[in-house]
mmCIF file of C-alpha atoms in Angstrom:
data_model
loop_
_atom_site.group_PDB
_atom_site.id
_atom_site.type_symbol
_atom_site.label_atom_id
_atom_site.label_comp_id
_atom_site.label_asym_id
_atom_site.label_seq_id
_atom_site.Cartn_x
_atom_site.Cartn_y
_atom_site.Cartn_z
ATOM 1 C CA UNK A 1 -12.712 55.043 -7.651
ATOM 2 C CA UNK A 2 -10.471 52.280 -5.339
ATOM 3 C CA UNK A 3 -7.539 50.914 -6.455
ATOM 4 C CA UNK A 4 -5.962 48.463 -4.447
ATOM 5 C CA UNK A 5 -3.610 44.913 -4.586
ATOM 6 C CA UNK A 6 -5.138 42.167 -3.383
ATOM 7 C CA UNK A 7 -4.273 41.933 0.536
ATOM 8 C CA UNK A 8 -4.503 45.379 0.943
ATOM 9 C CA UNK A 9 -6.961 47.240 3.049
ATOM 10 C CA UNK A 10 -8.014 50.946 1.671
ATOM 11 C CA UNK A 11 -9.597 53.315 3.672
ATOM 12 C CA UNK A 12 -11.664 56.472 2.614
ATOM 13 C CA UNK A 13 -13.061 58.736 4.344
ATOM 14 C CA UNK A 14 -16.738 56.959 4.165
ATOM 15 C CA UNK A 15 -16.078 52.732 4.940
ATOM 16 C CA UNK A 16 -13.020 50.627 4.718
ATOM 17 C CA UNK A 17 -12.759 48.216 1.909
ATOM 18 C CA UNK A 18 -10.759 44.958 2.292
ATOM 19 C CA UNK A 19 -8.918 43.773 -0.774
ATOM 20 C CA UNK A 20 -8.106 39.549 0.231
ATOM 21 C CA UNK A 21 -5.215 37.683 -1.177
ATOM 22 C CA UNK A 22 -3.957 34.948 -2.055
ATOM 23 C CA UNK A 23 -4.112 31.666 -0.378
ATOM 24 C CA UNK A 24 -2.134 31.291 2.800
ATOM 25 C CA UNK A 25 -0.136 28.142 3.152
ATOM 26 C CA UNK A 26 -0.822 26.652 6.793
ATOM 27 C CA UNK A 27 0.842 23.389 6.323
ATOM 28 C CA UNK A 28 2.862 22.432 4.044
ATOM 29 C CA UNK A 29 3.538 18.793 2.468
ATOM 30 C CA UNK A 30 3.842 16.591 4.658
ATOM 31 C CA UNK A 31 6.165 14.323 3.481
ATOM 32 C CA UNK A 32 8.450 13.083 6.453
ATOM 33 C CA UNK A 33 10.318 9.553 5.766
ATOM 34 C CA UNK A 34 11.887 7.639 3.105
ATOM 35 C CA UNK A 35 9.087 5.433 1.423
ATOM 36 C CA UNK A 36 9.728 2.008 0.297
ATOM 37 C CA UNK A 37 9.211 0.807 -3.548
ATOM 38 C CA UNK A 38 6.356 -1.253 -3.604
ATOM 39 C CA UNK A 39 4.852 -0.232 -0.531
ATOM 40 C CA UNK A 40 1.024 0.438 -2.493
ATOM 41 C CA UNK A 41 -0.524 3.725 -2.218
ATOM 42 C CA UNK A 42 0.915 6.783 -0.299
ATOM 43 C CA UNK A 43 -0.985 10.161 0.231
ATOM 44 C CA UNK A 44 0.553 13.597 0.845
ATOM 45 C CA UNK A 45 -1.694 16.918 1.634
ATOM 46 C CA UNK A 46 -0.898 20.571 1.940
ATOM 47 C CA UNK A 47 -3.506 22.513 4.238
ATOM 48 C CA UNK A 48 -4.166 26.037 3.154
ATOM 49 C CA UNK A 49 -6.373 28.989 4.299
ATOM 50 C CA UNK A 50 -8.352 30.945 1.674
ATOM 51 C CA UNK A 51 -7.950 34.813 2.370
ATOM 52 C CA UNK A 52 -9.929 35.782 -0.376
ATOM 53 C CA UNK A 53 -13.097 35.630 1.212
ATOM 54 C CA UNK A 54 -15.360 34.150 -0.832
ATOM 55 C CA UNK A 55 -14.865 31.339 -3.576
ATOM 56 C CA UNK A 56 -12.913 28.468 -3.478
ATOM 57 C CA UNK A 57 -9.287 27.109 -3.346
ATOM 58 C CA UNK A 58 -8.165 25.304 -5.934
ATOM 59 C CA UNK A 59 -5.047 22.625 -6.262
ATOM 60 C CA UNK A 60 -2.902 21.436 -8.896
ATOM 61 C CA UNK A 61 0.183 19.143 -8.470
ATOM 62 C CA UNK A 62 3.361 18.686 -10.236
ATOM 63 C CA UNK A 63 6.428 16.606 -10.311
ATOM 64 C CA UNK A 64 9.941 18.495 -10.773
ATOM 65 C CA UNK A 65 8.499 21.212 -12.562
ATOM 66 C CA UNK A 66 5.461 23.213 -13.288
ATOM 67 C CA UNK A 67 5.850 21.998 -16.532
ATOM 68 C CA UNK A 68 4.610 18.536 -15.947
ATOM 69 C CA UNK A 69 1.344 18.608 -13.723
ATOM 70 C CA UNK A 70 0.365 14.958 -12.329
ATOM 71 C CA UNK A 71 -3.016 15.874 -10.972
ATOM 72 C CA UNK A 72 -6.184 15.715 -13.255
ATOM 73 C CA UNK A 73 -8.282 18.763 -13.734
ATOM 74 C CA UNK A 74 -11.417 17.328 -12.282
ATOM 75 C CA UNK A 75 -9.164 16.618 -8.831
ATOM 76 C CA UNK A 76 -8.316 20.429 -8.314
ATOM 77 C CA UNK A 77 -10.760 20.921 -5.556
ATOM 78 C CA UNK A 78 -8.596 17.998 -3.445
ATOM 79 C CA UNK A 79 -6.089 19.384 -1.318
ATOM 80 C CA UNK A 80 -4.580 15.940 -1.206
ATOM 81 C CA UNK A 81 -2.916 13.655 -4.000
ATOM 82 C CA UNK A 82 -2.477 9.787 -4.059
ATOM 83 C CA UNK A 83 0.483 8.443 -5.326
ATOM 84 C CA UNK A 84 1.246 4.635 -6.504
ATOM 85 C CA UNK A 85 4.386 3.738 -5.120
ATOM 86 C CA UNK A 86 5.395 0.637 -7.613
ATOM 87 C CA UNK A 87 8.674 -1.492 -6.948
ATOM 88 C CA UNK A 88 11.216 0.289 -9.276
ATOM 89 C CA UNK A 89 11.458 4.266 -7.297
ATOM 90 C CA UNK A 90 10.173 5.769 -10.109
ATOM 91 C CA UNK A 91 7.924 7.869 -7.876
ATOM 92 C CA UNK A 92 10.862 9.168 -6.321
ATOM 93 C CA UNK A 93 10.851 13.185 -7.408
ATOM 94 C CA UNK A 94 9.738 16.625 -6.399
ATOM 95 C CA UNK A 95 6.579 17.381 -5.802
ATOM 96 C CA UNK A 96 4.819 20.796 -5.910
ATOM 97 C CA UNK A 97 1.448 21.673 -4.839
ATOM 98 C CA UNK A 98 -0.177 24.795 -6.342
ATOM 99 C CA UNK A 99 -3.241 26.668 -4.830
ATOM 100 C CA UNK A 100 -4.886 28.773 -6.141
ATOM 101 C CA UNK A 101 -7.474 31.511 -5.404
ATOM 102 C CA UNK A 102 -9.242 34.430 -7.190
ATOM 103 C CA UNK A 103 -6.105 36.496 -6.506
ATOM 104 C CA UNK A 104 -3.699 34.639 -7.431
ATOM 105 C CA UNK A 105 -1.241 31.421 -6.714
ATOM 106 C CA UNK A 106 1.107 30.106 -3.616
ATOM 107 C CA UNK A 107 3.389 26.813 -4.091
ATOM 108 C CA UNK A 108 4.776 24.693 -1.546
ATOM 109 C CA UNK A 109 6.747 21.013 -2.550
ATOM 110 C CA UNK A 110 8.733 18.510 -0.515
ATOM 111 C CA UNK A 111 11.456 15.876 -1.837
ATOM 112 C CA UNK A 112 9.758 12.230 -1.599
ATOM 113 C CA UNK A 113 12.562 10.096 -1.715
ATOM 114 C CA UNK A 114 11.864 6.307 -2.541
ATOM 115 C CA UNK A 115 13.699 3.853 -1.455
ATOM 116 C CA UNK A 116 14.052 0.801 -3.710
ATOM 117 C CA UNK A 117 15.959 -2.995 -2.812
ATOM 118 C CA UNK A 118 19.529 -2.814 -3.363
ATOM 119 C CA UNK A 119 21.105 -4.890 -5.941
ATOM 120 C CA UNK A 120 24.502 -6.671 -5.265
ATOM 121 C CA UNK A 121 27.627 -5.623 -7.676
ATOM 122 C CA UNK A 122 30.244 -7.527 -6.430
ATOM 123 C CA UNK A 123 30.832 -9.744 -3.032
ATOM 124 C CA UNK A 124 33.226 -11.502 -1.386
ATOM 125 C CA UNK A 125 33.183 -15.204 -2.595
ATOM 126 C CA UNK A 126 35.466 -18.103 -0.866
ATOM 127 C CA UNK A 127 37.374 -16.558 1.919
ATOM 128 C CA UNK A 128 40.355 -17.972 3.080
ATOM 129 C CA UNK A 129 42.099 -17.425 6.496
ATOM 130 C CA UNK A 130 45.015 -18.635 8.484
ATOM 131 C CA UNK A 131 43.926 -20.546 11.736
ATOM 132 C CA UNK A 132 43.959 -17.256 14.241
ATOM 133 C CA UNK A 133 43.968 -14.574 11.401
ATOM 134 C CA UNK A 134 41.687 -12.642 9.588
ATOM 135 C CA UNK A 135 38.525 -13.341 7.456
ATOM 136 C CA UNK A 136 37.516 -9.963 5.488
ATOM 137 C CA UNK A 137 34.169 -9.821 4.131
ATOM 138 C CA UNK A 138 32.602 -7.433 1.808
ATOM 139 C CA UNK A 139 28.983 -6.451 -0.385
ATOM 140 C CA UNK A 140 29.007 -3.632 -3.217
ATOM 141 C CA UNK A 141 25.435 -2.401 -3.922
ATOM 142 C CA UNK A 142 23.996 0.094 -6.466
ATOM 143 C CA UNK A 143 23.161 2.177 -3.823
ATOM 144 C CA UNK A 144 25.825 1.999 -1.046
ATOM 145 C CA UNK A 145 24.928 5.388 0.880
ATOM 146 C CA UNK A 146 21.535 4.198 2.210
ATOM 147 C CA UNK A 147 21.711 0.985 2.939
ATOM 148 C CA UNK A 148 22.793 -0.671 6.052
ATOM 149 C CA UNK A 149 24.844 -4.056 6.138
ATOM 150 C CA UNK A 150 24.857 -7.169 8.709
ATOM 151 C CA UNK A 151 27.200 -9.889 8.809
ATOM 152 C CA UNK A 152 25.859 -13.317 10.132
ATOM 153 C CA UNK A 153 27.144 -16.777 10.530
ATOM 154 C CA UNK A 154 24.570 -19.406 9.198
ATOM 155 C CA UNK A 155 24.619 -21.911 12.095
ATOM 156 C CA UNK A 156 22.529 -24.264 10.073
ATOM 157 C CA UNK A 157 23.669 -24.124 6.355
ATOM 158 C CA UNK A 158 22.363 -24.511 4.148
ATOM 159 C CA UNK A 159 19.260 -22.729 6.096
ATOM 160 C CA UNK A 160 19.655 -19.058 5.679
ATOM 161 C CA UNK A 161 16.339 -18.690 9.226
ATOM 162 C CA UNK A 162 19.256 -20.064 11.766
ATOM 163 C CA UNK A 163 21.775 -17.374 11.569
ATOM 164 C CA UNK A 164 24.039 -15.456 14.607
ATOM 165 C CA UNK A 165 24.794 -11.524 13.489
ATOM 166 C CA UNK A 166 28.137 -10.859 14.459
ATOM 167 C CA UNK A 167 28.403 -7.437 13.406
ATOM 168 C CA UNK A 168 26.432 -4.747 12.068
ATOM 169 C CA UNK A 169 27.223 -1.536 10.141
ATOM 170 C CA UNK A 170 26.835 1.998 7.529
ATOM 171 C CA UNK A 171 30.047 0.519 6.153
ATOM 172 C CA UNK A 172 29.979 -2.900 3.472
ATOM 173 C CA UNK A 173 33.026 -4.254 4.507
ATOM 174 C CA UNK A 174 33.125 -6.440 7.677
ATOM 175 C CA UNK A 175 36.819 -8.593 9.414
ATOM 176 C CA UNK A 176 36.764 -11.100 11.516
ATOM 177 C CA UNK A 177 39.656 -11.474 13.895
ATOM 178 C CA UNK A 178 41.231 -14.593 15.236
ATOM 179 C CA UNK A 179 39.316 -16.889 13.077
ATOM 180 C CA UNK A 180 39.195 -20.332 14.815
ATOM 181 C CA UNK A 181 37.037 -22.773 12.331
ATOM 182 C CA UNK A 182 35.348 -22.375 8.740
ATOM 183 C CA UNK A 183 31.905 -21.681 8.359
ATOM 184 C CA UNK A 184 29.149 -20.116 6.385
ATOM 185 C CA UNK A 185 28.266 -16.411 6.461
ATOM 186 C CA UNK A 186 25.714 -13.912 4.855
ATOM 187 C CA UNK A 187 25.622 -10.108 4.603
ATOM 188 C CA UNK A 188 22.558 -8.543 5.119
ATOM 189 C CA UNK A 189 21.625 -5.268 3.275
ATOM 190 C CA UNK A 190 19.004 -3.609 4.470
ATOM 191 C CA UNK A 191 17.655 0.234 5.205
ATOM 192 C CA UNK A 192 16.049 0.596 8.746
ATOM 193 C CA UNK A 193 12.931 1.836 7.761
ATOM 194 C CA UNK A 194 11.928 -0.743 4.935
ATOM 195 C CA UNK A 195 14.100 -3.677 5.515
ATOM 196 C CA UNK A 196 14.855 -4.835 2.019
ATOM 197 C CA UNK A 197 17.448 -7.216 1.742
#
């Protein structure tokens, strides 16, 4: 009689038996950018190898924990799940992809972050400045560490199309030096990769 793990190899003194394991993870989720809310549908994969042999893989996926599985049962031969990314982030999580074999279970997950417009908290409203001073600008979001900010003059107010940026920036406050006239002016808030202002 052979006892043996799965993976291992046992060798007697008449053949060599091979015991396969569990499934080997080849690539894992491939979840590589911020995604923006609303965008529709978005698809992630893992690509596995099954070293058992025979049989197949199965896959089961989760969000934060094991506990909550978002795949249906009939789906477990996919090695791919499609998310709905709606306009309010909710998506935004940990995913985990189990697969599965006849000897057991490997995991792999990836962080999808979702990146949702920013709302404006507070902003600067009716700026003053001395003729050759200072003008100081400023946007507070809800979510100030991903967002990028722009500062434009509206050459054509009331029309918010004929603008001139001025400046751009990581930071939400913006000063103009040496003011010379009055005028209009916007900030922008944006993230590079979706653009939501």
């Amino acid at each position: 009689m052979l006892n043996g793990q799965c993976g291992e190899e046992l060798i007697t003194d008449t053949c060599i038996v091979s015991v396969k394991g569990e499934p080997i993870i080849l690539s894992g989720i491939n979840v590589d950018r911020d995604i923006c809310a609303g965008s529709g549908e978005f698809e992630f994969n893992v690509i596995a190898r099954n070293s058992a042999g025979t049989g197949s893989l199965h896959y089961r996926w989760y969000k934060n924990t094991l506990s909550h599985q978002i795949s249906a049962e009939a789906d477990t031969l996919l090695n791919y799940y499609k998310l709905h990314i709606g306009p309010t982030g909710a998506e935004e999580g940990l995913y985990i992809a189990e697969v599965s074999n006849a000897c057991g279970s490997v995991y792999d997950s990836a962080y999808v972050p979702v990146i949702v417009p920013p709302k404006v908290e507070e902003q600067s409203v009716d700026v003053r400045a001395c003729l050759g001073g200072n003008a100081e600008f400023y946007v507070k979001t809800n979510q100030d560490e991903r967002y990028r900010y722009a500062l434009y003059e509206l050459t054509d107010y009331p029309s918010l199309s004929t603008r001139k940026k001025l400046a751009e920036s990581y930071m939400n406050k913006f000063v103009l030096n040496g003011v010379t006239k009055g005028g209009y002016y916007l900030i922008k808030v944006y993230h590079p990769f979706c653009d939501s202002t």
